[in-house]
Structures are given as C-alpha cells and as structure tokens.
Amino acid sequence: MDQPKLIEEPAARLARRIAHASRIVAFTGAGVSTESGIPDFRSPGGVWDRFAPIEFQAFLADPEARRETWRRGLHTYPVVAAAEPNAAHLALVELERDGKLSAVITQNIDGLHQRAGHSPEQVIELHGNAHGVRCLGCGAWSSRDAVHRRVLEGDDEPVCRACGGLLKPTSVSFGEPMPWDEVRRAERAACASDLLLVIGSSLVVYPAAAIPRGAVQTGVPMAILNATETPLDGLAGVVVRGRAAELLPAIVQQAKRRV
Ligand code: APR
C-alpha cells in the first residue's frame, strides 16, 4: 500500500521556502513586538480598545488633541522605550546575517528591528518611529526622551524652543502624509524579493497593506505568520498560525538545517 503523502505542516513548508530563498523581505506589524511587552492595536485589549486614534488634522487644529497625544505618551512611550527585541526580531537578524534578507519593511514605530541588530538602512519604517519629535514649523528634530522629560515636568503642550512651532512625535498619525520615499523603497524591495514574509500584522491598514498585496500581484510568493486570520491569507502560499517569537526561531533554524 502506498505510503500516505506526508502533508508538510505549514511551519515546515515555510522553512523549506526560506531555505531556498535569497532575497527575503520581511513585512512586520505590531504582532512581532507583543512578546516584547508592547500591545498591538486590534487584538482584544489592544491600543484601539483603550484609546481612539487622534487624526493628524485634529492634532493640528485642536490644542486639546495635542495635550491628549502627549498625555497618552506618558503611558505608552515608556513601554516602547523599555522594550527589548524578542526572539522573532533576532531570528530576522539571523536571516540578514546569513545574507538571505534584503529588507525589513515595518509598520512598527518601536525601533526594535534596529535594536535587534539589523543594519539601519535595511529597515524601512512606513509609519515613522516613536523615538523622535519634529517641529512642524521649522522642522527641527529632537529626541523623544528630551521632550518626554518636558511633559513629565508639566509642559503639557510642548512647543519648539527655536521657533515656537508645534512639536509632534515622528510616528505617522492617521490622515498624516506617509513618508513617500520609504513607501517607494518598500514597494521596490517587496517586488524584487523572492519571498515576502509577513509577520504579526492584521493587514487591514492601507496604504501599508497595499505593499504585500501589490508584490503578490507581480508574482512574488508570500508567506504569512500571524496569530489570527488576515484578509490576505488567500494570497499566501503558506500561512503559519501562532506566536512569532515561538515559531520563527524554530523555522529559521530548520531552514538552516535544510541548506
Ligand atoms: N505572534 C504572531 N502574531 C501576533 C502576535 C504574536 N505574538 N501578537 C499579535 N499578533 C497578531 C494579531 O493577531 C494581529 O492580527 O498581529 C496582528 C497585529 O495587528 P494590528 O494590531 O492591527 O497591528 P498592525 O497590523 O501592525 O496595524 C497596522 O495600524 O493602527 C495602525 O499605525 C498602526 O502600524 C499600525 C497599523
């Protein structure tokens, strides 16, 4: 009697895909950082369960929206600043060091991919990051730590000390123009990859989610590692369900054994 064909479980299939790829592009969302202690946005208890998003236009027009932004930052920024990269971040660095990863496109603003050890130019931040503050008047940049201290000392609506302009964290708000150079770099990298590896994203926010969708339409194979279902699962050649910090290191190790 024929042996039943072993159906490779998805993680083993992903390991095989990684073993044979050489221009992998990772596309990450908040789910890659939850195991570093940073809540994601749309899981139960996530950021949008606790806060309503503050739109960019409201930030510009309404002093109370600005004060609420900095008030929230008193709670959220220390969590991001104290977070350490987890095993999923480190597994992606290992792929870069093995010469198999050509870029990390991230929606995250926590800077953990860079802290994990990626060459900074390999990380494309579509939504900016939480570690800087920009004056909307003169464009002067300052560290988030410095402005966070001002807010802690009671300055509830910090303005630029050089020109008096409005200060805003360098993370991109809803309704704020995207960093188009980064978006174009990300589109080019994703379309040039031989495996687009989506990790920890609900893939519901555009224009970011248009990047994996567009790459697949040009023929790039996609794999999704995510704790829950996403709208793009049907476009993926492999879907691995589970926790990134537990699964990705094992998958990368298995891929190395196959080479
Ligand atoms: N391992 C794998 N997947 C995880 C894990 C984990 N440990 N933890 C959470 N997830 C999954 C969740 O199931 C969810 O599908 O990660 C996904 C996170 O989705 P979102 O919270 O929507 O985060 P993200 O996709 O990054 O959101 C995109 O929306 O609000 C904006 O600017 C914000 O960049 C963000 C964008």
GROMACS .gro file of C-alpha atoms and ligand atoms in nm:
model
  295
    1MET     CA    1   0.000   0.000   0.000
    2ASP     CA    2   0.140   0.346  -0.092
    3GLN     CA    3   0.269   0.545   0.197
    4PRO     CA    4   0.027   0.837   0.251
    5LYS     CA    5   0.200   1.152   0.119
    6LEU     CA    6   0.322   1.332   0.427
    7ILE     CA    7   0.148   1.668   0.425
    8GLU     CA    8   0.416   1.906   0.545
    9GLU     CA    9   0.275   2.113   0.820
   10PRO     CA   10   0.291   2.484   0.734
   11ALA     CA   11   0.592   2.571   0.951
   12ALA     CA   12   0.800   2.302   0.776
   13ARG     CA   13   0.682   2.431   0.437
   14LEU     CA   14   0.783   2.785   0.538
   15ALA     CA   15   1.126   2.657   0.650
   16ARG     CA   16   1.171   2.497   0.308
   17ARG     CA   17   1.071   2.823   0.133
   18ILE     CA   18   1.318   3.019   0.347
   19ALA     CA   19   1.595   2.765   0.280
   20HIS     CA   20   1.559   2.818  -0.095
   21ALA     CA   21   1.515   3.198  -0.088
   22SER     CA   22   1.796   3.453  -0.103
   23ARG     CA   23   1.615   3.789  -0.128
   24ILE     CA   24   1.364   3.760   0.153
   25VAL     CA   25   1.175   4.074   0.254
   26ALA     CA   26   1.004   4.078   0.593
   27PHE     CA   27   0.688   4.285   0.633
   28THR     CA   28   0.611   4.326   1.003
   29GLY     CA   29   0.333   4.463   1.217
   30ALA     CA   30   0.266   4.513   1.587
   31GLY     CA   31   0.230   4.137   1.641
   32VAL     CA   32   0.607   4.093   1.612
   33SER     CA   33   0.652   4.317   1.920
   34THR     CA   34   0.375   4.194   2.151
   35GLU     CA   35   0.616   3.943   2.304
   36SER     CA   36   0.843   4.236   2.387
   37GLY     CA   37   0.561   4.376   2.603
   38ILE     CA   38   0.423   4.628   2.351
   39PRO     CA   39   0.048   4.578   2.297
   40ASP     CA   40  -0.075   4.559   1.939
   41PHE     CA   41  -0.367   4.765   1.809
   42ARG     CA   42  -0.653   4.531   1.718
   43SER     CA   43  -0.621   4.225   1.940
   44PRO     CA   44  -0.858   4.224   2.239
   45GLY     CA   45  -0.716   4.472   2.492
   46GLY     CA   46  -0.503   4.635   2.223
   47VAL     CA   47  -0.433   5.006   2.183
   48TRP     CA   48  -0.758   5.082   1.996
   49ASP     CA   49  -0.958   4.916   2.276
   50ARG     CA   50  -0.809   5.175   2.514
   51PHE     CA   51  -0.772   5.489   2.303
   52ALA     CA   52  -0.949   5.635   1.998
   53PRO     CA   53  -0.695   5.730   1.726
   54ILE     CA   54  -0.610   6.103   1.712
   55GLU     CA   55  -0.621   6.216   1.349
   56PHE     CA   56  -0.347   6.440   1.216
   57GLN     CA   57  -0.590   6.722   1.130
   58ALA     CA   58  -0.723   6.721   1.488
   59PHE     CA   59  -0.365   6.735   1.620
   60LEU     CA   60  -0.301   7.045   1.406
   61ALA     CA   61  -0.629   7.223   1.487
   62ASP     CA   62  -0.710   7.134   1.846
   63PRO     CA   63  -0.486   7.212   2.148
   64GLU     CA   64  -0.678   6.950   2.349
   65ALA     CA   65  -0.593   6.682   2.088
   66ARG     CA   66  -0.226   6.779   2.123
   67ARG     CA   67  -0.243   6.767   2.501
   68GLU     CA   68  -0.415   6.424   2.482
   69THR     CA   69  -0.140   6.299   2.247
   70TRP     CA   70   0.134   6.393   2.498
   71ARG     CA   71  -0.076   6.266   2.794
   72ARG     CA   72  -0.109   5.924   2.627
   73GLY     CA   73   0.262   5.931   2.557
   74LEU     CA   74   0.326   5.944   2.932
   75HIS     CA   75   0.186   5.589   2.942
   76THR     CA   76   0.279   5.445   2.605
   77TYR     CA   77   0.628   5.584   2.538
   78PRO     CA   78   0.797   5.436   2.850
   79VAL     CA   79   0.669   5.089   2.745
   80VAL     CA   80   0.824   5.130   2.398
   81ALA     CA   81   1.146   5.282   2.534
   82ALA     CA   82   1.193   4.995   2.784
   83ALA     CA   83   1.107   4.713   2.538
   84GLU     CA   84   1.376   4.468   2.429
   85PRO     CA   85   1.384   4.281   2.095
   86ASN     CA   86   1.235   3.931   2.125
   87ALA     CA   87   1.332   3.601   1.959
   88ALA     CA   88   1.131   3.685   1.646
   89HIS     CA   89   1.327   4.008   1.592
   90LEU     CA   90   1.652   3.816   1.647
   91ALA     CA   91   1.552   3.542   1.402
   92LEU     CA   92   1.512   3.806   1.131
   93VAL     CA   93   1.857   3.947   1.214
   94GLU     CA   94   1.995   3.595   1.171
   95LEU     CA   95   1.846   3.580   0.821
   96GLU     CA   96   2.013   3.915   0.741
   97ARG     CA   97   2.347   3.789   0.874
   98ASP     CA   98   2.310   3.475   0.660
   99GLY     CA   99   2.275   3.704   0.359
  100LYS     CA  100   1.917   3.593   0.293
  101LEU     CA  101   1.723   3.905   0.396
  102SER     CA  102   1.723   4.215   0.176
  103ALA     CA  103   1.491   4.440   0.380
  104VAL     CA  104   1.258   4.465   0.676
  105ILE     CA  105   0.951   4.674   0.598
  106THR     CA  106   0.784   4.759   0.925
  107GLN     CA  107   0.463   4.934   1.028
  108ASN     CA  108   0.600   4.945   1.383
  109ILE     CA  109   0.730   5.262   1.547
  110ASP     CA  110   0.922   5.090   1.830
  111GLY     CA  111   1.264   5.070   1.662
  112LEU     CA  112   1.309   4.711   1.785
  113HIS     CA  113   1.428   4.579   1.448
  114GLN     CA  114   1.719   4.823   1.458
  115ARG     CA  115   1.785   4.746   1.826
  116ALA     CA  116   1.786   4.373   1.745
  117GLY     CA  117   2.087   4.431   1.519
  118HIS     CA  118   1.970   4.496   1.161
  119SER     CA  119   2.177   4.740   0.959
  120PRO     CA  120   1.963   5.056   0.993
  121GLU     CA  121   1.948   5.105   0.615
  122GLN     CA  122   1.783   4.760   0.587
  123VAL     CA  123   1.484   4.870   0.798
  124ILE     CA  124   1.210   5.069   0.622
  125GLU     CA  125   0.974   5.240   0.871
  126LEU     CA  126   0.644   5.307   0.694
  127HIS     CA  127   0.488   5.476   0.998
  128GLY     CA  128   0.790   5.661   1.131
  129ASN     CA  129   0.901   5.591   1.485
  130ALA     CA  130   0.826   5.690   1.844
  131HIS     CA  131   1.183   5.791   1.930
  132GLY     CA  132   1.187   6.135   1.767
  133VAL     CA  133   0.996   6.466   1.782
  134ARG     CA  134   0.973   6.707   1.489
  135CYS     CA  135   0.883   7.079   1.492
  136LEU     CA  136   0.602   7.125   1.238
  137GLY     CA  137   0.717   7.487   1.197
  138CYS     CA  138   1.093   7.479   1.134
  139GLY     CA  139   1.144   7.102   1.100
  140ALA     CA  140   1.392   7.082   1.389
  141TRP     CA  141   1.430   6.725   1.522
  142SER     CA  142   1.476   6.638   1.888
  143SER     CA  143   1.484   6.313   2.082
  144ARG     CA  144   1.156   6.185   2.227
  145ASP     CA  145   1.335   6.133   2.561
  146ALA     CA  146   1.409   6.507   2.588
  147VAL     CA  147   1.050   6.613   2.511
  148HIS     CA  148   0.911   6.330   2.727
  149ARG     CA  149   1.102   6.482   3.020
  150ARG     CA  150   0.945   6.824   2.949
  151VAL     CA  151   0.598   6.668   2.956
  152LEU     CA  152   0.679   6.485   3.280
  153GLU     CA  153   0.784   6.821   3.429
  154GLY     CA  154   0.441   6.964   3.346
  155ASP     CA  155   0.478   7.109   2.996
  156ASP     CA  156   0.151   6.960   2.866
  157GLU     CA  157   0.175   7.106   2.515
  158PRO     CA  158   0.548   7.138   2.433
  159VAL     CA  159   0.641   7.379   2.152
  160CYS     CA  160   0.965   7.430   1.964
  161ARG     CA  161   1.219   7.627   2.166
  162ALA     CA  162   1.370   7.764   1.845
  163CYS     CA  163   1.062   7.893   1.662
  164GLY     CA  164   0.760   7.830   1.887
  165GLY     CA  165   0.615   7.585   1.635
  166LEU     CA  166   0.406   7.279   1.724
  167LEU     CA  167   0.603   6.968   1.825
  168LYS     CA  168   0.482   6.623   1.718
  169PRO     CA  169   0.622   6.272   1.768
  170THR     CA  170   0.780   6.136   1.446
  171SER     CA  171   0.528   5.847   1.428
  172VAL     CA  172   0.276   5.886   1.145
  173SER     CA  173  -0.082   5.958   1.256
  174PHE     CA  174  -0.399   5.863   1.071
  175GLY     CA  175  -0.452   6.122   0.797
  176GLU     CA  176  -0.085   6.230   0.805
  177PRO     CA  177   0.108   6.204   0.476
  178MET     CA  178   0.313   5.883   0.459
  179PRO     CA  179   0.694   5.907   0.415
  180TRP     CA  180   0.674   5.852   0.038
  181ASP     CA  181   1.044   5.776  -0.006
  182GLU     CA  182   1.006   5.490   0.242
  183VAL     CA  183   0.687   5.369   0.074
  184ARG     CA  184   0.858   5.362  -0.266
  185ARG     CA  185   1.166   5.188  -0.125
  186ALA     CA  186   0.935   4.932   0.037
  187GLU     CA  187   0.741   4.872  -0.286
  188ARG     CA  188   1.062   4.823  -0.482
  189ALA     CA  189   1.211   4.588  -0.221
  190ALA     CA  190   0.893   4.381  -0.191
  191CYS     CA  191   0.857   4.343  -0.570
  192ALA     CA  192   1.224   4.244  -0.604
  193SER     CA  193   1.205   3.979  -0.332
  194ASP     CA  194   1.183   3.604  -0.384
  195LEU     CA  195   0.983   3.557  -0.064
  196LEU     CA  196   0.769   3.815   0.115
  197LEU     CA  197   0.744   3.709   0.479
  198VAL     CA  198   0.456   3.884   0.662
  199ILE     CA  199   0.481   3.860   1.040
  200GLY     CA  200   0.237   3.988   1.302
  201SER     CA  201   0.008   4.214   1.104
  202SER     CA  202  -0.371   4.223   1.061
  203LEU     CA  203  -0.308   4.360   0.707
  204VAL     CA  204  -0.613   4.588   0.730
  205VAL     CA  205  -0.443   4.930   0.719
  206TYR     CA  206  -0.377   5.099   0.386
  207PRO     CA  207  -0.164   5.214   0.212
  208ALA     CA  208   0.075   4.987   0.408
  209ALA     CA  209  -0.115   4.665   0.331
  210ALA     CA  210  -0.113   4.754  -0.041
  211ILE     CA  211   0.259   4.669  -0.041
  212PRO     CA  212   0.227   4.293   0.017
  213ARG     CA  213  -0.087   4.283  -0.198
  214GLY     CA  214   0.092   4.459  -0.485
  215ALA     CA  215   0.402   4.240  -0.459
  216VAL     CA  216   0.193   3.922  -0.481
  217GLN     CA  217   0.020   4.060  -0.790
  218THR     CA  218   0.363   4.089  -0.958
  219GLY     CA  219   0.425   3.721  -0.881
  220VAL     CA  220   0.620   3.743  -0.553
  221PRO     CA  221   0.543   3.441  -0.331
  222MET     CA  222   0.414   3.541   0.014
  223ALA     CA  223   0.411   3.362   0.348
  224ILE     CA  224   0.213   3.488   0.648
  225LEU     CA  225   0.300   3.409   1.009
  226ASN     CA  226   0.025   3.554   1.225
  227ALA     CA  227  -0.170   3.461   1.539
  228THR     CA  228  -0.505   3.520   1.365
  229GLU     CA  229  -0.657   3.518   1.018
  230THR     CA  230  -0.583   3.809   0.781
  231PRO     CA  231  -0.765   3.929   0.466
  232LEU     CA  232  -0.460   3.833   0.257
  233ASP     CA  233  -0.432   3.472   0.378
  234GLY     CA  234  -0.586   3.355   0.050
  235LEU     CA  235  -0.298   3.518  -0.144
  236ALA     CA  236  -0.028   3.347   0.064
  237GLY     CA  237   0.143   3.026  -0.043
  238VAL     CA  238   0.199   2.939   0.324
  239VAL     CA  239   0.006   3.052   0.630
  240VAL     CA  240   0.152   2.969   0.971
  241ARG     CA  241  -0.078   3.032   1.264
  242GLY     CA  242   0.082   3.107   1.601
  243ARG     CA  243   0.318   3.324   1.803
  244ALA     CA  244   0.611   3.475   1.613
  245ALA     CA  245   0.865   3.465   1.899
  246GLU     CA  246   0.797   3.092   1.946
  247LEU     CA  247   0.767   2.981   1.583
  248LEU     CA  248   1.002   3.198   1.377
  249PRO     CA  249   1.328   3.100   1.551
  250ALA     CA  250   1.245   2.729   1.508
  251ILE     CA  251   1.150   2.783   1.142
  252VAL     CA  252   1.474   2.973   1.071
  253GLN     CA  253   1.679   2.701   1.245
  254GLN     CA  254   1.504   2.431   1.042
  255ALA     CA  255   1.568   2.630   0.722
  256LYS     CA  256   1.941   2.643   0.803
  257ARG     CA  257   1.949   2.266   0.851
  258ARG     CA  258   1.796   2.215   0.506
  259VAL     CA  259   2.059   2.412   0.321
  260APR     N1  260   0.273   3.643   1.703
  260APR     C1  261   0.208   3.649   1.583
  260APR     N2  262   0.103   3.731   1.558
  260APR     C2  263   0.063   3.812   1.659
  260APR     C3  264   0.124   3.812   1.787
  260APR     C4  265   0.233   3.723   1.806
  260APR     N3  266   0.296   3.714   1.925
  260APR     N4  267   0.060   3.903   1.865
  260APR     C5  268  -0.038   3.958   1.789
  260APR     N5  269  -0.036   3.903   1.667
  260APR     C6  270  -0.119   3.937   1.551
  260APR     C7  271  -0.261   3.971   1.584
  260APR     O1  272  -0.342   3.855   1.577
  260APR     C8  273  -0.297   4.071   1.473
  260APR     O2  274  -0.352   4.005   1.360
  260APR     O3  275  -0.062   4.055   1.498
  260APR     C9  276  -0.163   4.132   1.435
  260APR    C10  277  -0.149   4.277   1.481
  260APR     O4  278  -0.245   4.351   1.409
  260APR     P1  279  -0.269   4.506   1.446
  260APR     O5  280  -0.285   4.517   1.593
  260APR     O6  281  -0.376   4.554   1.356
  260APR     O7  282  -0.131   4.576   1.412
  260APR     P2  283  -0.077   4.616   1.269
  260APR     O8  284  -0.118   4.517   1.165
  260APR     O9  285   0.069   4.641   1.284
  260APR    O10  286  -0.151   4.755   1.243
  260APR    C11  287  -0.112   4.833   1.132
  260APR    O11  288  -0.248   5.015   1.211
  260APR    O12  289  -0.324   5.138   1.387
  260APR    C12  290  -0.234   5.138   1.282
  260APR    O13  291  -0.034   5.259   1.269
  260APR    C13  292  -0.093   5.147   1.330
  260APR    O14  293   0.103   5.045   1.232
  260APR    C14  294  -0.028   5.020   1.280
  260APR    C15  295  -0.119   4.978   1.167
   0.00000   0.00000   0.00000
